[in-house]
Structure formats: C-alpha cells, structure tokens
Amino acid sequence: MGRKYQGRTFARETAYICGDYMDADIYPVFQQAGRRRRRSRPSSAIQERLNARNAERRFIRLANLNFASEDYALHLTYRQQPENAGEAVRLVRNYLRRINRRRAKAGLGPAKYLLTTERGKKSGRVHHHLIISGGLSRDEMEDVWGLGTANCLRLQFDAAEGIAGLGAYITKERAMYKRWSGSRNLEQPEPIQRDGALNMDELEELGEAAEAGLGYNMLERLYPGWRCVECVGEKNKVNRGWYIRARLVRLPPGEARRE
C-alpha cells in the first residue's frame, strides 16, 4: 500500500490584473507536513494544454497592460519574400528602427511593440503582425514599411474582452512557424497570489459549475467589480483536483454584476 498523504490541501489563486483586464488561475495546493508549500503537478495531458495556452495568455496580458485605443494594430506583408525566417525578422527590426527615428524627430520616445512573424500554412508567405505605440500617423506608419503592403488600424478594445480577441487571432496556431517577441520597454504584469479564499468544497463546486458553463456567477462573487467572460475547468485524473482558468473585465462605473 502507498503512504497515506498527510498534510493540508487548500485552494490558491494566481491573478494578473492588466488595466481593465484580468486573467486568473485557481487550483489545489498539497502541502505536506513540515514542508514548504508546493503546487501539485497537473497530469501530462492537462499540462500540455496549459502550455499551449500560456503564450497566448502572456501576449494578451502584455497587450492589455501596455496599449490603449490610441495605439495601432499593424499588419505587414512582402512583395518579394524573404529567404528565411531570420531574414524576415531582420527586415522588420530595420522597419522598427526607422519608426523610432521618426518618433525621435517628433519628440516621442521609443515605440512599445509586440511582434509576431509567421509563414502561412496554405500560402507559404511570410508576414508580420504588430501591436505598436501610436503617436505617428497611420499613413506614416504604413509608408515607412516600403517592402509590400502595410495595413495600420487603431486598436479596438472590445467591451466584453478587451484586446483578447486580437491577441488570440495573432497567436493562434495557423502557421508553419511562428515567433513572437516584445520591445524591452514593455511593462511586465506581476502576479497577485492569494490562498484560502475558496475552501476545497467550493473549489470543487466551482469546477463543476465551470464544466456546466455556469462558473461566472461564483467568480463574480469572488472578484467584485469584475465581469467573467471565460471560465474553464479541468479535473486532474491523478489527484482529482479542479484547475480553473478564467478571464474577466472590469465593470464600468455604476454597472452592477449579474445575479
């Protein structure tokens, strides 16, 4: 027989607040007697899915924390395709240097940006997506490219999901290769951690509600002033614990949460 677990189990929350956007994870922690707290490891299948989501979530956090409606979504293509991914990255970084020289002449600081470079599965063509600081005109942003088409649009922050829709589109798996990076001057989100706001019975209740598509109600009670726009729960087959992933947006002033 295996050794019986001795220690305590509690629910931990890790949340990132990025402007009017929050994402949060709620999960069980198993603390053995006399040992430091540690998070239990999800099963390999759950961990694989978590890893697939982490890059998208980090991108969306950075976008919501660092950019606003006066900034731009920029899409760049090539008339003549680069020889390889490294050449494409070199060309787009040269473009960013030219943009920063224009910004300096206009009395603006270096642009913040998030950049993805990808080659489409069907077309085989390399292109870039950027979320980048405003300040220069859209025409100037497009004219400086000069290597193909450039489409510069104001960022749209959806009332329900902030910039999450654009972030998911930019980072989703639809390309033969994909690289994304950010400028060094991006503000980095810091996690907020809290233990014990839910007991283990409440965590199980939340997991079952999330599985049924009803988790938003408990989460909005847990986070007053926020509206839940996504709540996903997965049960670990090894330790039988529920792992909750949620996205929330701040309620406008005067708007009450759902009952």
mmCIF file of C-alpha atoms in Angstrom:
data_model
loop_
_atom_site.group_PDB
_atom_site.id
_atom_site.type_symbol
_atom_site.label_atom_id
_atom_site.label_comp_id
_atom_site.label_asym_id
_atom_site.label_seq_id
_atom_site.Cartn_x
_atom_site.Cartn_y
_atom_site.Cartn_z
ATOM 1 C CA MET A 1 0.000 0.000 0.000
ATOM 2 C CA GLY A 2 1.182 3.533 -0.729
ATOM 3 C CA ARG A 3 1.828 6.007 2.025
ATOM 4 C CA LYS A 4 -1.229 7.965 3.088
ATOM 5 C CA TYR A 5 -0.989 11.676 2.329
ATOM 6 C CA GLN A 6 -0.501 13.733 5.464
ATOM 7 C CA GLY A 7 -0.698 17.474 5.343
ATOM 8 C CA ARG A 8 -3.195 20.077 4.269
ATOM 9 C CA THR A 9 -4.808 20.917 0.939
ATOM 10 C CA PHE A 10 -6.002 24.388 0.027
ATOM 11 C CA ALA A 11 -7.022 26.449 -2.990
ATOM 12 C CA ARG A 12 -4.631 29.035 -4.398
ATOM 13 C CA GLU A 13 -5.425 31.872 -6.801
ATOM 14 C CA THR A 14 -2.882 33.467 -9.105
ATOM 15 C CA ALA A 15 -4.237 36.525 -10.926
ATOM 16 C CA TYR A 16 -2.783 39.101 -13.314
ATOM 17 C CA ILE A 17 -4.531 42.478 -13.459
ATOM 18 C CA CYS A 18 -3.656 44.356 -16.661
ATOM 19 C CA GLY A 19 -5.606 47.594 -16.825
ATOM 20 C CA ASP A 20 -9.273 46.648 -17.181
ATOM 21 C CA TYR A 21 -8.434 43.011 -17.931
ATOM 22 C CA MET A 22 -7.674 40.132 -15.560
ATOM 23 C CA ASP A 23 -6.820 36.508 -16.013
ATOM 24 C CA ALA A 24 -6.774 34.127 -13.099
ATOM 25 C CA ASP A 25 -5.953 30.522 -12.247
ATOM 26 C CA ILE A 26 -7.439 28.738 -9.236
ATOM 27 C CA TYR A 27 -6.001 25.354 -8.321
ATOM 28 C CA PRO A 28 -5.308 22.989 -5.405
ATOM 29 C CA VAL A 29 -2.047 23.031 -3.459
ATOM 30 C CA PHE A 30 -0.982 19.992 -1.461
ATOM 31 C CA GLN A 31 1.283 20.924 1.457
ATOM 32 C CA GLN A 32 2.883 18.024 3.254
ATOM 33 C CA ALA A 33 3.505 18.387 6.970
ATOM 34 C CA GLY A 34 6.848 20.046 7.666
ATOM 35 C CA ARG A 35 7.465 21.002 4.016
ATOM 36 C CA ARG A 36 7.205 24.178 2.044
ATOM 37 C CA ARG A 37 4.080 24.744 0.004
ATOM 38 C CA ARG A 38 4.147 23.446 -3.499
ATOM 39 C CA ARG A 39 1.649 23.345 -6.298
ATOM 40 C CA SER A 40 0.559 19.863 -7.297
ATOM 41 C CA ARG A 41 1.562 18.933 -10.812
ATOM 42 C CA PRO A 42 -1.220 18.535 -13.346
ATOM 43 C CA SER A 43 -1.346 15.388 -15.443
ATOM 44 C CA SER A 44 0.724 15.429 -18.633
ATOM 45 C CA ALA A 45 -2.384 15.869 -20.815
ATOM 46 C CA ILE A 46 -3.557 18.871 -18.795
ATOM 47 C CA GLN A 47 -0.026 20.319 -18.701
ATOM 48 C CA GLU A 48 0.220 20.080 -22.482
ATOM 49 C CA ARG A 49 -2.972 22.053 -22.882
ATOM 50 C CA LEU A 50 -1.832 24.574 -20.270
ATOM 51 C CA ASN A 51 1.443 25.096 -22.135
ATOM 52 C CA ALA A 52 -0.447 25.682 -25.374
ATOM 53 C CA ARG A 53 -2.441 28.453 -23.687
ATOM 54 C CA ASN A 54 0.379 30.141 -21.769
ATOM 55 C CA ALA A 55 1.947 32.001 -24.707
ATOM 56 C CA GLU A 56 -1.435 33.358 -25.786
ATOM 57 C CA ARG A 57 -2.308 34.443 -22.252
ATOM 58 C CA ARG A 58 1.046 36.176 -21.727
ATOM 59 C CA PHE A 59 0.670 38.012 -25.050
ATOM 60 C CA ILE A 60 -2.842 39.181 -24.117
ATOM 61 C CA ARG A 61 -1.693 40.352 -20.661
ATOM 62 C CA LEU A 62 1.125 42.408 -22.164
ATOM 63 C CA ALA A 63 -1.195 43.897 -24.771
ATOM 64 C CA ASN A 64 -3.830 44.943 -22.236
ATOM 65 C CA LEU A 65 -1.253 46.362 -19.816
ATOM 66 C CA ASN A 66 0.820 48.332 -22.335
ATOM 67 C CA PHE A 67 -1.518 49.540 -25.080
ATOM 68 C CA ALA A 68 -4.661 51.650 -25.408
ATOM 69 C CA SER A 69 -7.125 52.750 -28.074
ATOM 70 C CA GLU A 70 -4.737 55.402 -29.446
ATOM 71 C CA ASP A 71 -2.228 52.662 -30.369
ATOM 72 C CA TYR A 72 -2.141 50.534 -33.519
ATOM 73 C CA ALA A 73 -2.600 47.033 -34.890
ATOM 74 C CA LEU A 74 -0.218 46.775 -37.845
ATOM 75 C CA HIS A 75 -0.064 44.022 -40.482
ATOM 76 C CA LEU A 76 2.910 43.831 -42.870
ATOM 77 C CA THR A 77 3.390 41.666 -45.973
ATOM 78 C CA TYR A 78 6.119 41.352 -48.634
ATOM 79 C CA ARG A 79 6.179 41.869 -52.393
ATOM 80 C CA GLN A 80 9.351 39.759 -52.564
ATOM 81 C CA GLN A 81 9.503 37.027 -49.967
ATOM 82 C CA PRO A 82 12.456 36.893 -47.521
ATOM 83 C CA GLU A 83 14.821 33.955 -47.934
ATOM 84 C CA ASN A 84 14.109 32.610 -44.445
ATOM 85 C CA ALA A 85 12.665 33.463 -41.035
ATOM 86 C CA GLY A 86 15.876 35.138 -39.875
ATOM 87 C CA GLU A 87 15.850 37.475 -42.880
ATOM 88 C CA ALA A 88 12.201 38.380 -42.196
ATOM 89 C CA VAL A 89 12.996 39.238 -38.587
ATOM 90 C CA ARG A 90 15.964 41.381 -39.690
ATOM 91 C CA LEU A 91 13.774 43.332 -42.131
ATOM 92 C CA VAL A 92 11.009 44.019 -39.629
ATOM 93 C CA ARG A 93 13.524 45.110 -36.991
ATOM 94 C CA ASN A 94 15.009 47.546 -39.508
ATOM 95 C CA TYR A 95 11.498 48.881 -40.008
ATOM 96 C CA LEU A 96 11.121 49.379 -36.247
ATOM 97 C CA ARG A 97 14.422 51.277 -36.123
ATOM 98 C CA ARG A 98 13.182 53.598 -38.872
ATOM 99 C CA ILE A 99 9.923 54.140 -36.977
ATOM 100 C CA ASN A 100 11.854 55.024 -33.814
ATOM 101 C CA ARG A 101 13.978 57.546 -35.727
ATOM 102 C CA ARG A 102 10.761 59.201 -36.945
ATOM 103 C CA ARG A 103 9.417 59.168 -33.398
ATOM 104 C CA ALA A 104 12.588 60.784 -32.048
ATOM 105 C CA LYS A 105 12.301 63.606 -34.603
ATOM 106 C CA ALA A 106 8.687 64.118 -33.469
ATOM 107 C CA GLY A 107 9.768 64.293 -29.813
ATOM 108 C CA LEU A 108 8.369 60.856 -28.971
ATOM 109 C CA GLY A 109 10.068 58.072 -27.035
ATOM 110 C CA PRO A 110 10.799 54.619 -28.492
ATOM 111 C CA ALA A 111 7.739 52.641 -29.511
ATOM 112 C CA LYS A 112 6.465 49.783 -27.429
ATOM 113 C CA TYR A 113 5.537 46.781 -29.536
ATOM 114 C CA LEU A 114 4.530 43.143 -29.624
ATOM 115 C CA LEU A 115 5.625 41.406 -32.818
ATOM 116 C CA THR A 116 4.775 38.068 -34.418
ATOM 117 C CA THR A 117 6.401 36.686 -37.555
ATOM 118 C CA GLU A 118 4.778 33.760 -39.307
ATOM 119 C CA ARG A 119 4.627 31.805 -42.546
ATOM 120 C CA GLY A 120 1.116 30.765 -43.562
ATOM 121 C CA LYS A 121 0.413 27.050 -43.907
ATOM 122 C CA LYS A 122 -1.541 27.434 -47.144
ATOM 123 C CA SER A 123 0.113 30.409 -48.841
ATOM 124 C CA GLY A 124 3.649 29.800 -47.580
ATOM 125 C CA ARG A 125 4.065 33.577 -47.404
ATOM 126 C CA VAL A 126 5.801 35.362 -44.544
ATOM 127 C CA HIS A 127 4.025 38.243 -42.822
ATOM 128 C CA HIS A 128 4.138 40.166 -39.564
ATOM 129 C CA HIS A 129 1.562 41.318 -37.024
ATOM 130 C CA LEU A 130 2.375 44.098 -34.573
ATOM 131 C CA ILE A 131 0.660 45.859 -31.743
ATOM 132 C CA ILE A 132 2.584 49.119 -31.533
ATOM 133 C CA SER A 133 2.505 52.554 -29.906
ATOM 134 C CA GLY A 134 0.618 55.352 -31.602
ATOM 135 C CA GLY A 135 1.930 58.901 -31.987
ATOM 136 C CA LEU A 136 2.818 58.891 -35.680
ATOM 137 C CA SER A 137 0.014 58.996 -38.229
ATOM 138 C CA ARG A 138 -1.333 55.785 -39.708
ATOM 139 C CA ASP A 139 -0.181 56.906 -43.167
ATOM 140 C CA GLU A 140 3.366 57.406 -41.901
ATOM 141 C CA MET A 141 3.393 54.004 -40.213
ATOM 142 C CA GLU A 142 2.374 52.397 -43.494
ATOM 143 C CA ASP A 143 4.670 54.455 -45.760
ATOM 144 C CA VAL A 144 7.827 53.636 -43.771
ATOM 145 C CA TRP A 145 7.452 49.893 -44.492
ATOM 146 C CA GLY A 146 8.083 50.031 -48.245
ATOM 147 C CA LEU A 147 8.509 46.256 -48.752
ATOM 148 C CA GLY A 148 4.922 45.315 -49.546
ATOM 149 C CA THR A 149 1.511 46.104 -48.148
ATOM 150 C CA ALA A 150 1.069 47.689 -44.732
ATOM 151 C CA ASN A 151 -2.289 47.990 -43.012
ATOM 152 C CA CYS A 152 -2.370 50.141 -39.876
ATOM 153 C CA LEU A 153 -5.543 50.284 -37.767
ATOM 154 C CA ARG A 154 -6.460 51.776 -34.412
ATOM 155 C CA LEU A 155 -6.592 49.162 -31.677
ATOM 156 C CA GLN A 156 -10.114 48.075 -30.825
ATOM 157 C CA PHE A 157 -10.786 47.206 -27.184
ATOM 158 C CA ASP A 158 -13.932 45.143 -27.057
ATOM 159 C CA ALA A 159 -16.180 45.950 -24.096
ATOM 160 C CA ALA A 160 -16.553 42.245 -23.323
ATOM 161 C CA GLU A 161 -12.971 41.012 -23.751
ATOM 162 C CA GLY A 162 -10.578 43.955 -24.057
ATOM 163 C CA ILE A 163 -7.936 43.065 -26.621
ATOM 164 C CA ALA A 164 -8.207 39.309 -26.064
ATOM 165 C CA GLY A 165 -9.822 38.640 -29.459
ATOM 166 C CA LEU A 166 -6.944 40.222 -31.388
ATOM 167 C CA GLY A 167 -4.376 38.533 -29.175
ATOM 168 C CA ALA A 168 -5.960 35.121 -29.765
ATOM 169 C CA TYR A 169 -6.063 35.751 -33.531
ATOM 170 C CA ILE A 170 -2.408 36.778 -33.661
ATOM 171 C CA THR A 171 -1.136 33.886 -31.540
ATOM 172 C CA LYS A 172 -3.366 31.017 -32.653
ATOM 173 C CA GLU A 173 -1.764 28.003 -34.334
ATOM 174 C CA ARG A 174 -2.334 28.536 -38.035
ATOM 175 C CA ALA A 175 1.208 28.963 -39.334
ATOM 176 C CA MET A 176 4.136 26.806 -40.398
ATOM 177 C CA TYR A 177 6.315 28.697 -37.972
ATOM 178 C CA LYS A 178 5.649 31.460 -35.527
ATOM 179 C CA ARG A 179 7.832 33.683 -33.395
ATOM 180 C CA TRP A 180 6.700 36.488 -31.178
ATOM 181 C CA SER A 181 8.672 38.979 -29.182
ATOM 182 C CA GLY A 182 8.239 42.300 -27.442
ATOM 183 C CA SER A 183 10.162 45.510 -27.002
ATOM 184 C CA ARG A 184 12.320 45.922 -23.905
ATOM 185 C CA ASN A 185 10.284 48.880 -22.658
ATOM 186 C CA LEU A 186 7.104 46.863 -22.120
ATOM 187 C CA GLU A 187 5.709 46.973 -18.599
ATOM 188 C CA GLN A 188 5.590 43.422 -17.246
ATOM 189 C CA PRO A 189 2.495 42.204 -15.371
ATOM 190 C CA GLU A 190 3.065 40.959 -11.830
ATOM 191 C CA PRO A 191 1.029 38.089 -10.392
ATOM 192 C CA ILE A 192 -1.164 38.548 -7.328
ATOM 193 C CA GLN A 193 -1.409 35.391 -5.231
ATOM 194 C CA ARG A 194 -3.985 34.556 -2.575
ATOM 195 C CA ASP A 195 -4.592 31.361 -0.602
ATOM 196 C CA GLY A 196 -7.775 30.124 1.018
ATOM 197 C CA ALA A 197 -10.403 32.487 -0.419
ATOM 198 C CA LEU A 198 -12.178 29.291 -1.502
ATOM 199 C CA ASN A 199 -12.197 26.100 0.506
ATOM 200 C CA MET A 200 -11.777 22.749 -1.252
ATOM 201 C CA ASP A 201 -15.524 22.081 -1.381
ATOM 202 C CA GLU A 202 -16.046 25.489 -3.009
ATOM 203 C CA LEU A 203 -13.256 24.787 -5.498
ATOM 204 C CA GLU A 204 -14.991 21.545 -6.476
ATOM 205 C CA GLU A 205 -18.302 23.404 -6.761
ATOM 206 C CA LEU A 206 -16.645 25.994 -8.998
ATOM 207 C CA GLY A 207 -15.099 23.281 -11.153
ATOM 208 C CA GLU A 208 -18.425 21.535 -11.657
ATOM 209 C CA ALA A 209 -20.117 24.870 -12.403
ATOM 210 C CA ALA A 210 -17.389 25.743 -14.927
ATOM 211 C CA GLU A 211 -17.844 22.372 -16.614
ATOM 212 C CA ALA A 212 -21.560 23.172 -16.954
ATOM 213 C CA GLY A 213 -20.870 26.681 -18.296
ATOM 214 C CA LEU A 214 -22.081 28.364 -15.091
ATOM 215 C CA GLY A 215 -18.841 29.304 -13.333
ATOM 216 C CA TYR A 216 -19.158 33.024 -13.999
ATOM 217 C CA ASN A 217 -21.520 33.566 -11.062
ATOM 218 C CA MET A 218 -19.124 32.246 -8.406
ATOM 219 C CA LEU A 219 -16.181 34.093 -9.972
ATOM 220 C CA GLU A 220 -18.010 37.417 -9.999
ATOM 221 C CA ARG A 221 -18.731 36.989 -6.294
ATOM 222 C CA LEU A 222 -15.065 36.133 -5.734
ATOM 223 C CA TYR A 223 -13.899 39.200 -7.709
ATOM 224 C CA PRO A 224 -16.325 42.099 -7.021
ATOM 225 C CA GLY A 225 -16.279 44.782 -9.690
ATOM 226 C CA TRP A 226 -15.345 42.342 -12.485
ATOM 227 C CA ARG A 227 -17.369 40.532 -15.140
ATOM 228 C CA CYS A 228 -16.324 36.990 -16.062
ATOM 229 C CA VAL A 229 -16.048 36.409 -19.829
ATOM 230 C CA GLU A 230 -14.472 32.940 -19.699
ATOM 231 C CA CYS A 231 -14.358 30.205 -17.063
ATOM 232 C CA VAL A 232 -12.870 26.819 -17.953
ATOM 233 C CA GLY A 233 -12.403 23.944 -15.519
ATOM 234 C CA GLU A 234 -10.383 20.733 -15.926
ATOM 235 C CA LYS A 235 -10.178 17.904 -13.418
ATOM 236 C CA ASN A 236 -6.812 16.245 -12.829
ATOM 237 C CA LYS A 237 -7.293 12.483 -13.142
ATOM 238 C CA VAL A 238 -4.354 11.808 -10.807
ATOM 239 C CA ASN A 239 -5.143 13.954 -7.759
ATOM 240 C CA ARG A 240 -8.829 14.612 -8.596
ATOM 241 C CA GLY A 241 -8.289 18.335 -8.132
ATOM 242 C CA TRP A 242 -10.004 21.027 -10.194
ATOM 243 C CA TYR A 243 -7.894 23.515 -12.178
ATOM 244 C CA ILE A 244 -9.799 26.666 -13.143
ATOM 245 C CA ARG A 245 -8.801 29.203 -15.802
ATOM 246 C CA ALA A 246 -10.742 32.472 -16.015
ATOM 247 C CA ARG A 247 -10.735 35.785 -17.853
ATOM 248 C CA LEU A 248 -12.513 38.863 -16.504
ATOM 249 C CA VAL A 249 -13.017 42.520 -17.464
ATOM 250 C CA ARG A 250 -13.585 45.417 -15.104
ATOM 251 C CA LEU A 251 -17.198 46.564 -14.786
ATOM 252 C CA PRO A 252 -17.862 50.132 -15.971
ATOM 253 C CA PRO A 253 -18.660 52.580 -13.125
ATOM 254 C CA GLY A 254 -22.227 52.145 -11.895
ATOM 255 C CA GLU A 255 -22.813 48.800 -13.626
ATOM 256 C CA ALA A 256 -23.915 46.009 -11.287
ATOM 257 C CA ARG A 257 -22.738 42.419 -11.634
ATOM 258 C CA ARG A 258 -25.109 39.726 -12.881
ATOM 259 C CA GLU A 259 -27.284 37.962 -10.321
#
